[in-house]
PDB file of C-alpha atoms in Angstrom:
ATOM      1  CA  MET K 298      -2.392  15.739 -32.969  1.00 46.00           C
ATOM      2  CA  ALA K 299      -5.461  13.647 -31.585  1.00 46.00           C
ATOM      3  CA  SER K 300      -3.728  10.727 -32.900  1.00 48.00           C
ATOM      4  CA  ASP K 301      -0.995  11.492 -30.529  1.00 50.00           C
ATOM      5  CA  ALA K 302      -3.293  12.160 -27.957  1.00 48.00           C
ATOM      6  CA  ALA K 303      -5.007   8.576 -27.933  1.00 48.00           C
ATOM      7  CA  PRO K 304      -2.075   6.208 -27.694  1.00 51.00           C
ATOM      8  CA  ALA K 305      -0.218   8.788 -24.651  1.00 53.00           C
ATOM      9  CA  ALA K 306      -3.608   7.751 -22.938  1.00 50.00           C
ATOM     10  CA  GLY K 307      -3.981   4.433 -23.467  1.00 58.00           C
ATOM     11  CA  HIS K 308      -0.309   4.017 -22.684  1.00 68.00           C
ATOM     12  CA  THR K 309      -0.906   5.678 -19.291  1.00 71.00           C
ATOM     13  CA  GLY K 310      -4.184   3.367 -18.798  1.00 76.00           C
ATOM     14  CA  GLY K 311      -1.852   0.830 -19.599  1.00 87.00           C
ATOM     15  CA  GLN K 312       0.761   1.777 -17.037  1.00 88.00           C
ATOM     16  CA  PHE K 313      -2.097   2.294 -14.796  1.00 82.00           C
ATOM     17  CA  LEU K 314      -4.121  -0.451 -14.441  1.00 89.00           C
ATOM     18  CA  ARG K 315      -0.744  -3.035 -14.556  1.00 93.00           C
ATOM     19  CA  PHE K 316       0.714  -0.504 -11.415  1.00 90.00           C
ATOM     20  CA  VAL K 317      -2.692  -1.315  -9.793  1.00 88.00           C
ATOM     21  CA  ILE K 318      -1.989  -4.786 -10.191  1.00 94.00           C
ATOM     22  CA  VAL K 319       1.440  -4.754  -8.931  1.00 94.00           C
ATOM     23  CA  GLY K 320      -0.205  -2.591  -6.600  1.00 87.00           C
ATOM     24  CA  VAL K 321      -2.514  -4.509  -4.884  1.00 90.00           C
ATOM     25  CA  LEU K 322      -0.099  -7.794  -4.999  1.00 94.00           C
ATOM     26  CA  ALA K 323       2.442  -5.602  -3.164  1.00 91.00           C
ATOM     27  CA  THR K 324      -0.351  -4.042  -0.720  1.00 87.00           C
ATOM     28  CA  GLY K 325      -1.643  -7.208  -0.423  1.00 94.00           C
ATOM     29  CA  VAL K 326       2.578  -9.122   0.817  1.00 94.00           C
ATOM     30  CA  HIS K 327       2.393  -5.780   2.855  1.00 93.00           C
ATOM     31  CA  TRP K 328      -0.912  -5.936   4.668  1.00 91.00           C
ATOM     32  CA  GLY K 329       0.116 -10.031   5.221  1.00 95.00           C
ATOM     33  CA  VAL K 330       3.795  -9.058   6.608  1.00 95.00           C
ATOM     34  CA  TYR K 331       1.731  -6.573   8.802  1.00 93.00           C
ATOM     35  CA  LEU K 332      -0.755  -9.081  10.302  1.00 93.00           C
ATOM     36  CA  LEU K 333       1.856 -12.141  10.673  1.00 95.00           C
ATOM     37  CA  ILE K 334       3.868  -9.864  12.539  1.00 96.00           C
ATOM     38  CA  ASN K 335       1.520  -8.742  14.676  1.00 94.00           C
ATOM     39  CA  THR K 336      -0.259 -12.014  15.078  1.00 93.00           C
ATOM     40  CA  LEU K 337       3.063 -13.734  16.065  1.00 95.00           C
ATOM     41  CA  PHE K 338       4.243 -10.955  18.570  1.00 95.00           C
ATOM     42  CA  SER K 339       0.764 -10.458  20.162  1.00 94.00           C
ATOM     43  CA  ILE K 340       0.840  -6.537  18.817  1.00 93.00           C
ATOM     44  CA  SER K 341      -1.838  -4.688  21.061  1.00 89.00           C
ATOM     45  CA  PRO K 342      -3.672  -1.274  19.544  1.00 84.00           C
ATOM     46  CA  GLU K 343      -2.535   0.481  22.206  1.00 87.00           C
ATOM     47  CA  ASN K 344       1.250  -0.617  21.174  1.00 92.00           C
ATOM     48  CA  GLU K 345       1.611   2.158  18.277  1.00 89.00           C
ATOM     49  CA  THR K 346       4.800   2.306  18.167  1.00 93.00           C
ATOM     50  CA  ALA K 347       5.068  -1.467  17.445  1.00 94.00           C
ATOM     51  CA  LEU K 348       2.358  -0.984  15.001  1.00 93.00           C
ATOM     52  CA  ALA K 349       4.315   1.107  13.062  1.00 92.00           C
ATOM     53  CA  VAL K 350       7.450  -0.893  13.215  1.00 94.00           C
ATOM     54  CA  SER K 351       5.583  -4.284  11.762  1.00 95.00           C
ATOM     55  CA  TYR K 352       4.209  -1.751   9.187  1.00 92.00           C
ATOM     56  CA  GLY K 353       7.377  -0.328   7.864  1.00 91.00           C
ATOM     57  CA  LEU K 354       8.922  -3.831   7.657  1.00 94.00           C
ATOM     58  CA  GLY K 355       5.602  -4.663   5.925  1.00 94.00           C
ATOM     59  CA  TYR K 356       6.280  -2.291   3.454  1.00 87.00           C
ATOM     60  CA  ILE K 357      10.130  -3.090   3.327  1.00 90.00           C
ATOM     61  CA  ILE K 358       9.249  -6.102   2.389  1.00 92.00           C
ATOM     62  CA  SER K 359       6.913  -5.013  -0.585  1.00 92.00           C
ATOM     63  CA  PHE K 360       8.625  -2.484  -1.907  1.00 86.00           C
ATOM     64  CA  ILE K 361      11.561  -4.988  -3.380  1.00 88.00           C
ATOM     65  CA  GLY K 362       9.456  -7.283  -5.213  1.00 88.00           C
ATOM     66  CA  ASN K 363       7.326  -4.265  -6.686  1.00 91.00           C
ATOM     67  CA  TYR K 364      10.329  -2.325  -7.816  1.00 91.00           C
ATOM     68  CA  LEU K 365      11.411  -5.061  -9.850  1.00 90.00           C
ATOM     69  CA  ALA K 366       7.662  -6.019 -11.022  1.00 93.00           C
ATOM     70  CA  SER K 367       7.620  -1.930 -12.040  1.00 93.00           C
ATOM     71  CA  LEU K 368      10.441  -2.128 -14.240  1.00 93.00           C
ATOM     72  CA  LYS K 369       9.971  -5.463 -15.958  1.00 92.00           C
ATOM     73  CA  TRP K 370       6.332  -5.345 -16.340  1.00 93.00           C
ATOM     74  CA  THR K 371       4.323  -2.231 -15.054  1.00 92.00           C
ATOM     75  CA  PHE K 372       6.316   0.457 -17.183  1.00 91.00           C
ATOM     76  CA  LYS K 373       8.274  -2.016 -19.315  1.00 91.00           C
ATOM     77  CA  THR K 374      11.704  -0.474 -18.776  1.00 92.00           C
ATOM     78  CA  ARG K 375      15.387  -1.165 -17.691  1.00 92.00           C
ATOM     79  CA  GLY K 376      16.785  -0.326 -14.162  1.00 90.00           C
ATOM     80  CA  ASN K 377      19.722   2.010 -13.805  1.00 92.00           C
ATOM     81  CA  ALA K 378      21.208   3.866 -11.031  1.00 91.00           C
ATOM     82  CA  LYS K 379      19.077   7.243 -11.522  1.00 93.00           C
ATOM     83  CA  LYS K 380      15.956   5.288 -11.696  1.00 92.00           C
ATOM     84  CA  GLY K 381      17.049   3.562  -8.578  1.00 89.00           C
ATOM     85  CA  ILE K 382      17.285   6.559  -6.503  1.00 94.00           C
ATOM     86  CA  GLY K 383      14.599   8.092  -8.080  1.00 95.00           C
ATOM     87  CA  PHE K 384      12.681   4.663  -6.839  1.00 93.00           C
ATOM     88  CA  ALA K 385      13.392   4.730  -3.768  1.00 92.00           C
ATOM     89  CA  LEU K 386      13.427   7.974  -2.831  1.00 95.00           C
ATOM     90  CA  SER K 387       9.509   8.361  -4.249  1.00 94.00           C
ATOM     91  CA  HIS K 388       8.780   5.258  -1.753  1.00 87.00           C
ATOM     92  CA  ALA K 389      10.328   6.629   1.132  1.00 92.00           C
ATOM     93  CA  ILE K 390       8.314   9.757   0.416  1.00 94.00           C
ATOM     94  CA  ASN K 391       5.275   7.266   0.231  1.00 89.00           C
ATOM     95  CA  LEU K 392       6.482   4.810   4.137  1.00 86.00           C
ATOM     96  CA  GLY K 393       6.613   8.819   5.037  1.00 94.00           C
ATOM     97  CA  LEU K 394       3.092   9.230   4.296  1.00 96.00           C
ATOM     98  CA  HIS K 395       1.642   5.741   4.584  1.00 92.00           C
ATOM     99  CA  VAL K 396       3.358   5.690   8.933  1.00 92.00           C
ATOM    100  CA  SER K 397       1.594   9.087   8.627  1.00 96.00           C
ATOM    101  CA  PHE K 398      -1.517   8.339   8.019  1.00 96.00           C
ATOM    102  CA  LEU K 399      -1.330   5.063   9.371  1.00 95.00           C
ATOM    103  CA  LYS K 400      -0.884   6.741  13.108  1.00 94.00           C
ATOM    104  CA  LEU K 401      -3.096   9.461  12.550  1.00 96.00           C
ATOM    105  CA  PHE K 402      -5.795   6.785  11.869  1.00 96.00           C
ATOM    106  CA  LEU K 403      -4.824   4.641  15.069  1.00 94.00           C
ATOM    107  CA  HIS K 404      -5.068   7.882  17.056  1.00 95.00           C
ATOM    108  CA  LEU K 405      -8.149   8.968  15.666  1.00 96.00           C
ATOM    109  CA  ARG K 406     -10.102   5.122  15.866  1.00 96.00           C
ATOM    110  CA  VAL K 407     -10.604   4.629  12.194  1.00 97.00           C
ATOM    111  CA  GLY K 408     -10.346   0.596  13.209  1.00 95.00           C
ATOM    112  CA  ASP K 409     -13.170   1.041  15.463  1.00 96.00           C
ATOM    113  CA  LEU K 410     -15.239   2.890  12.602  1.00 97.00           C
ATOM    114  CA  LEU K 411     -14.060   0.379   9.457  1.00 96.00           C
ATOM    115  CA  VAL K 412     -14.933  -2.540  12.121  1.00 94.00           C
ATOM    116  CA  SER K 413     -18.811  -1.247  13.439  1.00 95.00           C
ATOM    117  CA  LEU K 414     -18.824  -1.139   9.476  1.00 95.00           C
ATOM    118  CA  THR K 415     -17.951  -4.214   8.750  1.00 93.00           C
ATOM    119  CA  THR K 416     -20.665  -6.070  11.989  1.00 93.00           C
ATOM    120  CA  TYR K 417     -23.218  -4.198  10.068  1.00 94.00           C
ATOM    121  CA  LEU K 418     -22.423  -4.879   6.940  1.00 93.00           C
ATOM    122  CA  LEU K 419     -21.582  -8.260   6.442  1.00 89.00           C
ATOM    123  CA  PRO K 420     -23.234 -11.637   8.036  1.00 91.00           C
ATOM    124  CA  SER K 421     -21.505 -12.918  11.164  1.00 89.00           C
ATOM    125  CA  SER K 422     -21.436 -16.054   9.817  1.00 87.00           C
ATOM    126  CA  LEU K 423     -19.071 -14.381   7.373  1.00 86.00           C
ATOM    127  CA  LEU K 424     -16.817 -12.140  10.252  1.00 85.00           C
ATOM    128  CA  SER K 425     -16.613 -15.507  12.350  1.00 87.00           C
ATOM    129  CA  LEU K 426     -14.307 -17.032   9.553  1.00 89.00           C
ATOM    130  CA  LEU K 427     -12.614 -13.775   9.226  1.00 86.00           C
ATOM    131  CA  PRO K 428     -11.500 -12.395  12.456  1.00 86.00           C
ATOM    132  CA  LEU K 429      -9.315  -9.647  11.266  1.00 84.00           C
ATOM    133  CA  LEU K 430     -12.694  -8.339   9.910  1.00 88.00           C
ATOM    134  CA  SER K 431     -13.139  -7.574  13.747  1.00 89.00           C
ATOM    135  CA  ASP K 432      -9.827  -6.530  14.793  1.00 90.00           C
ATOM    136  CA  PRO K 433      -9.290  -2.402  13.964  1.00 92.00           C
ATOM    137  CA  THR K 434      -5.522  -2.808  14.062  1.00 91.00           C
ATOM    138  CA  SER K 435      -6.268  -5.239  11.112  1.00 91.00           C
ATOM    139  CA  LEU K 436      -8.935  -2.497   9.310  1.00 93.00           C
ATOM    140  CA  THR K 437      -6.784   0.622   9.631  1.00 94.00           C
ATOM    141  CA  PRO K 438      -4.504  -0.390   6.965  1.00 92.00           C
ATOM    142  CA  LEU K 439      -7.268  -0.230   4.515  1.00 93.00           C
ATOM    143  CA  PRO K 440      -8.072   3.616   4.325  1.00 96.00           C
ATOM    144  CA  VAL K 441      -4.116   4.270   4.219  1.00 95.00           C
ATOM    145  CA  PHE K 442      -4.014   2.569   1.321  1.00 88.00           C
ATOM    146  CA  LEU K 443      -6.726   4.075  -0.655  1.00 91.00           C
ATOM    147  CA  ILE K 444      -5.208   7.284   0.171  1.00 93.00           C
ATOM    148  CA  VAL K 445      -1.596   6.965  -0.327  1.00 91.00           C
ATOM    149  CA  ILE K 446      -1.360   4.533  -3.639  1.00 83.00           C
ATOM    150  CA  PRO K 447      -2.889   6.799  -6.402  1.00 85.00           C
ATOM    151  CA  ILE K 448      -0.232   9.382  -4.884  1.00 90.00           C
ATOM    152  CA  ASN K 449       2.759   6.847  -5.245  1.00 88.00           C
ATOM    153  CA  PHE K 450       1.504   6.192  -8.678  1.00 88.00           C
ATOM    154  CA  LEU K 451       2.331   9.766 -10.218  1.00 91.00           C
ATOM    155  CA  LEU K 452       5.721   9.519  -7.948  1.00 93.00           C
ATOM    156  CA  VAL K 453       7.044   6.348  -9.608  1.00 92.00           C
ATOM    157  CA  ARG K 454       5.923   6.732 -13.157  1.00 90.00           C
ATOM    158  CA  TYR K 455       8.121  10.256 -12.820  1.00 93.00           C
ATOM    159  CA  ALA K 456      10.822   8.232 -10.925  1.00 94.00           C
ATOM    160  CA  LEU K 457      10.857   5.576 -13.653  1.00 92.00           C
ATOM    161  CA  ARG K 458      10.355   7.490 -16.860  1.00 88.00           C
ATOM    162  CA  ASP K 459      12.588   6.949 -19.786  1.00 83.00           C
TER     163      ASP K 459
END
């Protein structure tokens, strides 16, 4: 039995590593779209609804690439209607978690805390090169990602199982 458990654990570990890589790329797209929309439309930190919309649009765009990569590379499976629906439902739950935590963290002003932390930890030369590190609205999604991504792995793994 030990020989069966080891390959299963290695398989899950490999899936999780691929999931993390795809997730980092999808998160980068998600965050990048969020920042781009906020910059293009000059969305202020007080406009929580507009921030939630830009966040949701980033999520939807990253969702498409995430689905394809999850099928072909992360879980190495073929798509079908059941898996597509399961993936979409898992991401609907995931989106709800993302937006809920984002709104909570905006309300709690977690971004202000993160700006204080980056200002304390990073040299001013780096902060001047990367002004988004001084913007609470730009930093607020980061703890959301840390909470929601592991939950999403479990949901997607279940949805795409063979």
